[in-house]
Amino acid sequence: MKSLDNVRFVLVGTTHPGNIGAAARAMKTMGITNLHLVSPKIYPSAEATTRASGADDVLHRAVVHDSLDDALAGCHYAFAMSARLRHLHMPVMNPREAVTQLEKFDDDTHIAIVFGREHSGLSNDEIDRCQYLVNIPANPDYSSLNLAAAVQVVAYELRMSFQPNIDFGRIGEEREAVTSEDLAHLYDHFERSLTTIGFLDPENPRNLLRRIRRLFNRADMDRNELQIMHGILRAAETKARKE
């Protein structure tokens, strides 16, 4: 399976409409928009829309069902989320293992991730309709994740599997890389400037210049940042000559 479009999140018997909105928000931040609701107590709801915080489109496209069987129609596999480990004859895994499992499925496989009620989770009968049981290994002394938090954990793991790339670009700024010659010129400027201000003894430089090189090699500067450093060094030299 290679598309998040083939994944649906199914919320069963949700009591608080705000949790539906918060879940929709958690899904959309990770690029998942296929939401199905089974017998929600209150929906649609202004509170759900408010808690969605801009994920209104996920709510508008949400499909409401009378039964879990209807919500799972068209799915090849279903993963049941449960906070309680039960003595059931089915594979139990954490979210990362579950994602590893669904990565093995064919490209046209459709998957359902099923979440239960806020206070009681899924019933055994509902879990029986799924092929896998997923448990989030939270703090055993305080393992109370709310519904939206559980949705966020699973959505994140899916995102990291299918679209893990991070855009390192800076908003409103085009980065121009510097060359090794640019850096060599900067290091020469450092040596002159530090000598001028009396910080560096050219007869006994020790490891100072080497450490400066290591520092700026790690910094991954762009050209704007390089020019800022040259400007600082020139200003320091000018100040030192006037004193």
GROMACS .gro file of C-alpha atoms in nm:
model
  243
    1MET     CA    1   0.000   0.000   0.000
    2LYS     CA    2   0.156   0.327  -0.108
    3SER     CA    3  -0.109   0.593  -0.051
    4LEU     CA    4  -0.257   0.750   0.260
    5ASP     CA    5  -0.578   0.791   0.060
    6ASN     CA    6  -0.635   0.419   0.114
    7VAL     CA    7  -0.640   0.462   0.492
    8ARG     CA    8  -0.959   0.548   0.678
    9PHE     CA    9  -0.983   0.637   1.045
   10VAL     CA   10  -1.298   0.498   1.205
   11LEU     CA   11  -1.424   0.647   1.533
   12VAL     CA   12  -1.680   0.426   1.706
   13GLY     CA   13  -1.944   0.564   1.943
   14THR     CA   14  -1.773   0.895   2.010
   15THR     CA   15  -1.944   1.066   2.303
   16HIS     CA   16  -1.799   1.418   2.289
   17PRO     CA   17  -1.824   1.603   1.955
   18GLY     CA   18  -1.517   1.806   2.041
   19ASN     CA   19  -1.312   1.488   2.023
   20ILE     CA   20  -1.429   1.433   1.667
   21GLY     CA   21  -1.308   1.779   1.570
   22ALA     CA   22  -0.976   1.732   1.750
   23ALA     CA   23  -0.929   1.396   1.579
   24ALA     CA   24  -0.998   1.555   1.240
   25ARG     CA   25  -0.734   1.818   1.314
   26ALA     CA   26  -0.482   1.550   1.415
   27MET     CA   27  -0.551   1.361   1.094
   28LYS     CA   28  -0.522   1.660   0.863
   29THR     CA   29  -0.187   1.771   1.009
   30MET     CA   30  -0.050   1.435   0.893
   31GLY     CA   31  -0.221   1.441   0.552
   32ILE     CA   32  -0.500   1.193   0.632
   33THR     CA   33  -0.853   1.304   0.545
   34ASN     CA   34  -1.062   0.988   0.527
   35LEU     CA   35  -1.279   0.996   0.842
   36HIS     CA   36  -1.566   0.758   0.921
   37LEU     CA   37  -1.793   0.784   1.226
   38VAL     CA   38  -1.998   0.501   1.374
   39SER     CA   39  -2.303   0.611   1.573
   40PRO     CA   40  -2.156   0.931   1.723
   41LYS     CA   41  -2.366   1.062   2.012
   42ILE     CA   42  -2.368   1.418   1.874
   43TYR     CA   43  -2.279   1.499   1.514
   44PRO     CA   44  -2.269   1.730   1.330
   45SER     CA   45  -2.176   1.981   1.596
   46ALA     CA   46  -2.048   2.337   1.622
   47GLU     CA   47  -1.810   2.218   1.893
   48ALA     CA   48  -1.659   1.964   1.655
   49THR     CA   49  -1.606   2.235   1.395
   50THR     CA   50  -1.444   2.464   1.651
   51ARG     CA   51  -1.207   2.196   1.776
   52ALA     CA   52  -1.115   2.103   1.419
   53SER     CA   53  -0.932   2.439   1.393
   54GLY     CA   54  -0.933   2.457   1.015
   55ALA     CA   55  -0.983   2.088   0.939
   56ASP     CA   56  -1.346   2.159   0.851
   57ASP     CA   57  -1.302   1.986   0.515
   58VAL     CA   58  -1.224   1.658   0.692
   59LEU     CA   59  -1.545   1.692   0.894
   60HIS     CA   60  -1.753   1.783   0.588
   61ARG     CA   61  -1.637   1.472   0.406
   62ALA     CA   62  -1.678   1.245   0.709
   63VAL     CA   63  -1.911   0.951   0.654
   64VAL     CA   64  -2.151   0.854   0.932
   65HIS     CA   65  -2.254   0.489   0.970
   66ASP     CA   66  -2.501   0.302   1.187
   67SER     CA   67  -2.267   0.007   1.239
   68LEU     CA   68  -1.900  -0.082   1.235
   69ASP     CA   69  -1.965  -0.336   0.960
   70ASP     CA   70  -2.088  -0.055   0.736
   71ALA     CA   71  -1.782   0.157   0.820
   72LEU     CA   72  -1.549  -0.129   0.727
   73ALA     CA   73  -1.718  -0.197   0.394
   74GLY     CA   74  -1.460  -0.202   0.115
   75CYS     CA   75  -1.166  -0.244   0.354
   76HIS     CA   76  -0.931  -0.539   0.321
   77TYR     CA   77  -0.782  -0.514   0.670
   78ALA     CA   78  -0.878  -0.341   0.994
   79PHE     CA   79  -0.654  -0.249   1.287
   80ALA     CA   80  -0.833  -0.213   1.620
   81MET     CA   81  -0.689   0.037   1.867
   82SER     CA   82  -0.711  -0.068   2.231
   83ALA     CA   83  -0.564   0.073   2.551
   84ARG     CA   84  -0.621  -0.261   2.723
   85LEU     CA   85  -0.434  -0.575   2.627
   86ARG     CA   86  -0.680  -0.862   2.609
   87HIS     CA   87  -0.657  -1.237   2.587
   88LEU     CA   88  -0.764  -1.250   2.226
   89HIS     CA   89  -0.626  -1.478   1.958
   90MET     CA   90  -0.505  -1.205   1.725
   91PRO     CA   91  -0.173  -1.029   1.660
   92VAL     CA   92  -0.096  -0.743   1.900
   93MET     CA   93   0.146  -0.473   1.795
   94ASN     CA   94   0.242  -0.112   1.862
   95PRO     CA   95   0.161   0.160   1.603
   96ARG     CA   96   0.505   0.146   1.441
   97GLU     CA   97   0.480  -0.229   1.399
   98ALA     CA   98   0.130  -0.188   1.259
   99VAL     CA   99   0.255   0.055   0.996
  100THR     CA  100   0.536  -0.186   0.908
  101GLN     CA  101   0.271  -0.453   0.858
  102LEU     CA  102   0.050  -0.247   0.629
  103GLU     CA  103   0.354  -0.144   0.422
  104LYS     CA  104   0.362  -0.507   0.306
  105PHE     CA  105   0.013  -0.492   0.159
  106ASP     CA  106  -0.057  -0.450  -0.213
  107ASP     CA  107  -0.087  -0.097  -0.348
  108ASP     CA  108  -0.467  -0.113  -0.385
  109THR     CA  109  -0.526  -0.244  -0.031
  110HIS     CA  110  -0.770  -0.040   0.177
  111ILE     CA  111  -0.708  -0.014   0.551
  112ALA     CA  112  -0.922   0.092   0.846
  113ILE     CA  113  -0.780   0.211   1.178
  114VAL     CA  114  -1.059   0.168   1.433
  115PHE     CA  115  -1.079   0.372   1.754
  116GLY     CA  116  -1.325   0.303   2.033
  117ARG     CA  117  -1.529   0.506   2.278
  118GLU     CA  118  -1.359   0.756   2.505
  119HIS     CA  119  -1.435   0.571   2.829
  120SER     CA  120  -1.479   0.207   2.732
  121GLY     CA  121  -1.295   0.162   2.403
  122LEU     CA  122  -1.402  -0.110   2.161
  123SER     CA  123  -1.608  -0.408   2.262
  124ASN     CA  124  -1.475  -0.759   2.209
  125ASP     CA  125  -1.729  -0.809   1.930
  126GLU     CA  126  -1.601  -0.496   1.754
  127ILE     CA  127  -1.241  -0.609   1.793
  128ASP     CA  128  -1.340  -0.944   1.644
  129ARG     CA  129  -1.424  -0.762   1.322
  130CYS     CA  130  -1.058  -0.655   1.290
  131GLN     CA  131  -0.752  -0.858   1.193
  132TYR     CA  132  -0.498  -0.679   1.413
  133LEU     CA  133  -0.493  -0.527   1.761
  134VAL     CA  134  -0.281  -0.217   1.818
  135ASN     CA  135  -0.174  -0.087   2.158
  136ILE     CA  136   0.013   0.238   2.220
  137PRO     CA  137   0.285   0.156   2.478
  138ALA     CA  138   0.225   0.455   2.704
  139ASN     CA  139   0.348   0.516   3.060
  140PRO     CA  140   0.212   0.220   3.260
  141ASP     CA  141   0.158   0.449   3.561
  142TYR     CA  142  -0.048   0.694   3.356
  143SER     CA  143  -0.156   0.552   3.023
  144SER     CA  144  -0.462   0.769   2.971
  145LEU     CA  145  -0.443   0.902   2.614
  146ASN     CA  146  -0.748   1.088   2.496
  147LEU     CA  147  -0.900   0.999   2.160
  148ALA     CA  148  -0.737   1.277   1.959
  149ALA     CA  149  -0.396   1.201   2.111
  150ALA     CA  150  -0.424   0.837   2.008
  151VAL     CA  151  -0.531   0.944   1.658
  152GLN     CA  152  -0.230   1.177   1.641
  153VAL     CA  153   0.015   0.902   1.737
  154VAL     CA  154  -0.109   0.666   1.468
  155ALA     CA  155  -0.140   0.941   1.206
  156TYR     CA  156   0.219   1.047   1.274
  157GLU     CA  157   0.351   0.694   1.232
  158LEU     CA  158   0.166   0.666   0.901
  159ARG     CA  159   0.304   1.001   0.786
  160MET     CA  160   0.659   0.900   0.871
  161SER     CA  161   0.618   0.582   0.670
  162PHE     CA  162   0.464   0.728   0.356
  163GLN     CA  163   0.585   1.089   0.342
  164PRO     CA  164   0.877   1.136   0.583
  165ASN     CA  165   1.056   1.416   0.397
  166ILE     CA  166   1.107   1.745   0.578
  167ASP     CA  167   1.135   2.076   0.394
  168PHE     CA  168   1.439   2.248   0.536
  169GLY     CA  169   1.373   2.567   0.343
  170ARG     CA  170   1.322   2.893   0.529
  171ILE     CA  171   1.003   3.091   0.491
  172GLY     CA  172   1.054   3.400   0.277
  173GLU     CA  173   1.422   3.332   0.220
  174GLU     CA  174   1.618   3.156  -0.051
  175ARG     CA  175   1.931   2.990   0.083
  176GLU     CA  176   2.245   3.019  -0.127
  177ALA     CA  177   2.511   2.767  -0.039
  178VAL     CA  178   2.869   2.872   0.029
  179THR     CA  179   3.176   2.708  -0.120
  180SER     CA  180   3.491   2.577   0.042
  181GLU     CA  181   3.669   2.885  -0.092
  182ASP     CA  182   3.416   3.107   0.084
  183LEU     CA  183   3.483   2.930   0.413
  184ALA     CA  184   3.861   2.947   0.365
  185HIS     CA  185   3.828   3.323   0.315
  186LEU     CA  186   3.619   3.348   0.633
  187TYR     CA  187   3.877   3.156   0.836
  188ASP     CA  188   4.154   3.382   0.708
  189HIS     CA  189   3.941   3.681   0.807
  190PHE     CA  190   3.895   3.532   1.154
  191GLU     CA  191   4.270   3.493   1.197
  192ARG     CA  192   4.336   3.856   1.094
  193SER     CA  193   4.053   3.997   1.303
  194LEU     CA  194   4.130   3.800   1.618
  195THR     CA  195   4.493   3.905   1.590
  196THR     CA  196   4.390   4.269   1.543
  197ILE     CA  197   4.168   4.275   1.851
  198GLY     CA  198   4.431   4.092   2.059
  199PHE     CA  199   4.234   3.773   2.110
  200LEU     CA  200   4.473   3.555   1.909
  201ASP     CA  201   4.847   3.540   1.958
  202PRO     CA  202   4.982   3.452   1.610
  203GLU     CA  203   5.294   3.309   1.774
  204ASN     CA  204   5.088   3.073   1.988
  205PRO     CA  205   4.753   3.006   1.817
  206ARG     CA  206   4.714   2.660   1.972
  207ASN     CA  207   4.390   2.497   1.857
  208LEU     CA  208   4.174   2.809   1.842
  209LEU     CA  209   4.153   2.838   1.464
  210ARG     CA  210   4.097   2.467   1.425
  211ARG     CA  211   3.805   2.483   1.669
  212ILE     CA  212   3.660   2.780   1.482
  213ARG     CA  213   3.674   2.581   1.159
  214ARG     CA  214   3.496   2.290   1.323
  215LEU     CA  215   3.232   2.523   1.464
  216PHE     CA  216   3.143   2.678   1.130
  217ASN     CA  217   3.167   2.349   0.943
  218ARG     CA  218   2.886   2.225   1.169
  219ALA     CA  219   2.685   2.544   1.125
  220ASP     CA  220   2.598   2.486   0.756
  221MET     CA  221   2.593   2.859   0.685
  222ASP     CA  222   2.437   3.015   0.380
  223ARG     CA  223   2.575   3.318   0.197
  224ASN     CA  224   2.373   3.573   0.395
  225GLU     CA  225   2.505   3.430   0.722
  226LEU     CA  226   2.858   3.428   0.582
  227GLN     CA  227   2.834   3.799   0.500
  228ILE     CA  228   2.702   3.871   0.849
  229MET     CA  229   3.011   3.706   0.999
  230HIS     CA  230   3.242   3.909   0.776
  231GLY     CA  231   3.055   4.224   0.879
  232ILE     CA  232   3.095   4.145   1.249
  233LEU     CA  233   3.466   4.081   1.205
  234ARG     CA  234   3.515   4.409   1.012
  235ALA     CA  235   3.329   4.603   1.280
  236ALA     CA  236   3.547   4.446   1.551
  237GLU     CA  237   3.862   4.538   1.359
  238THR     CA  238   3.746   4.898   1.311
  239LYS     CA  239   3.665   4.930   1.682
  240ALA     CA  240   4.003   4.789   1.784
  241ARG     CA  241   4.197   5.030   1.558
  242LYS     CA  242   4.021   5.334   1.705
  243GLU     CA  243   4.112   5.247   2.064
   0.00000   0.00000   0.00000
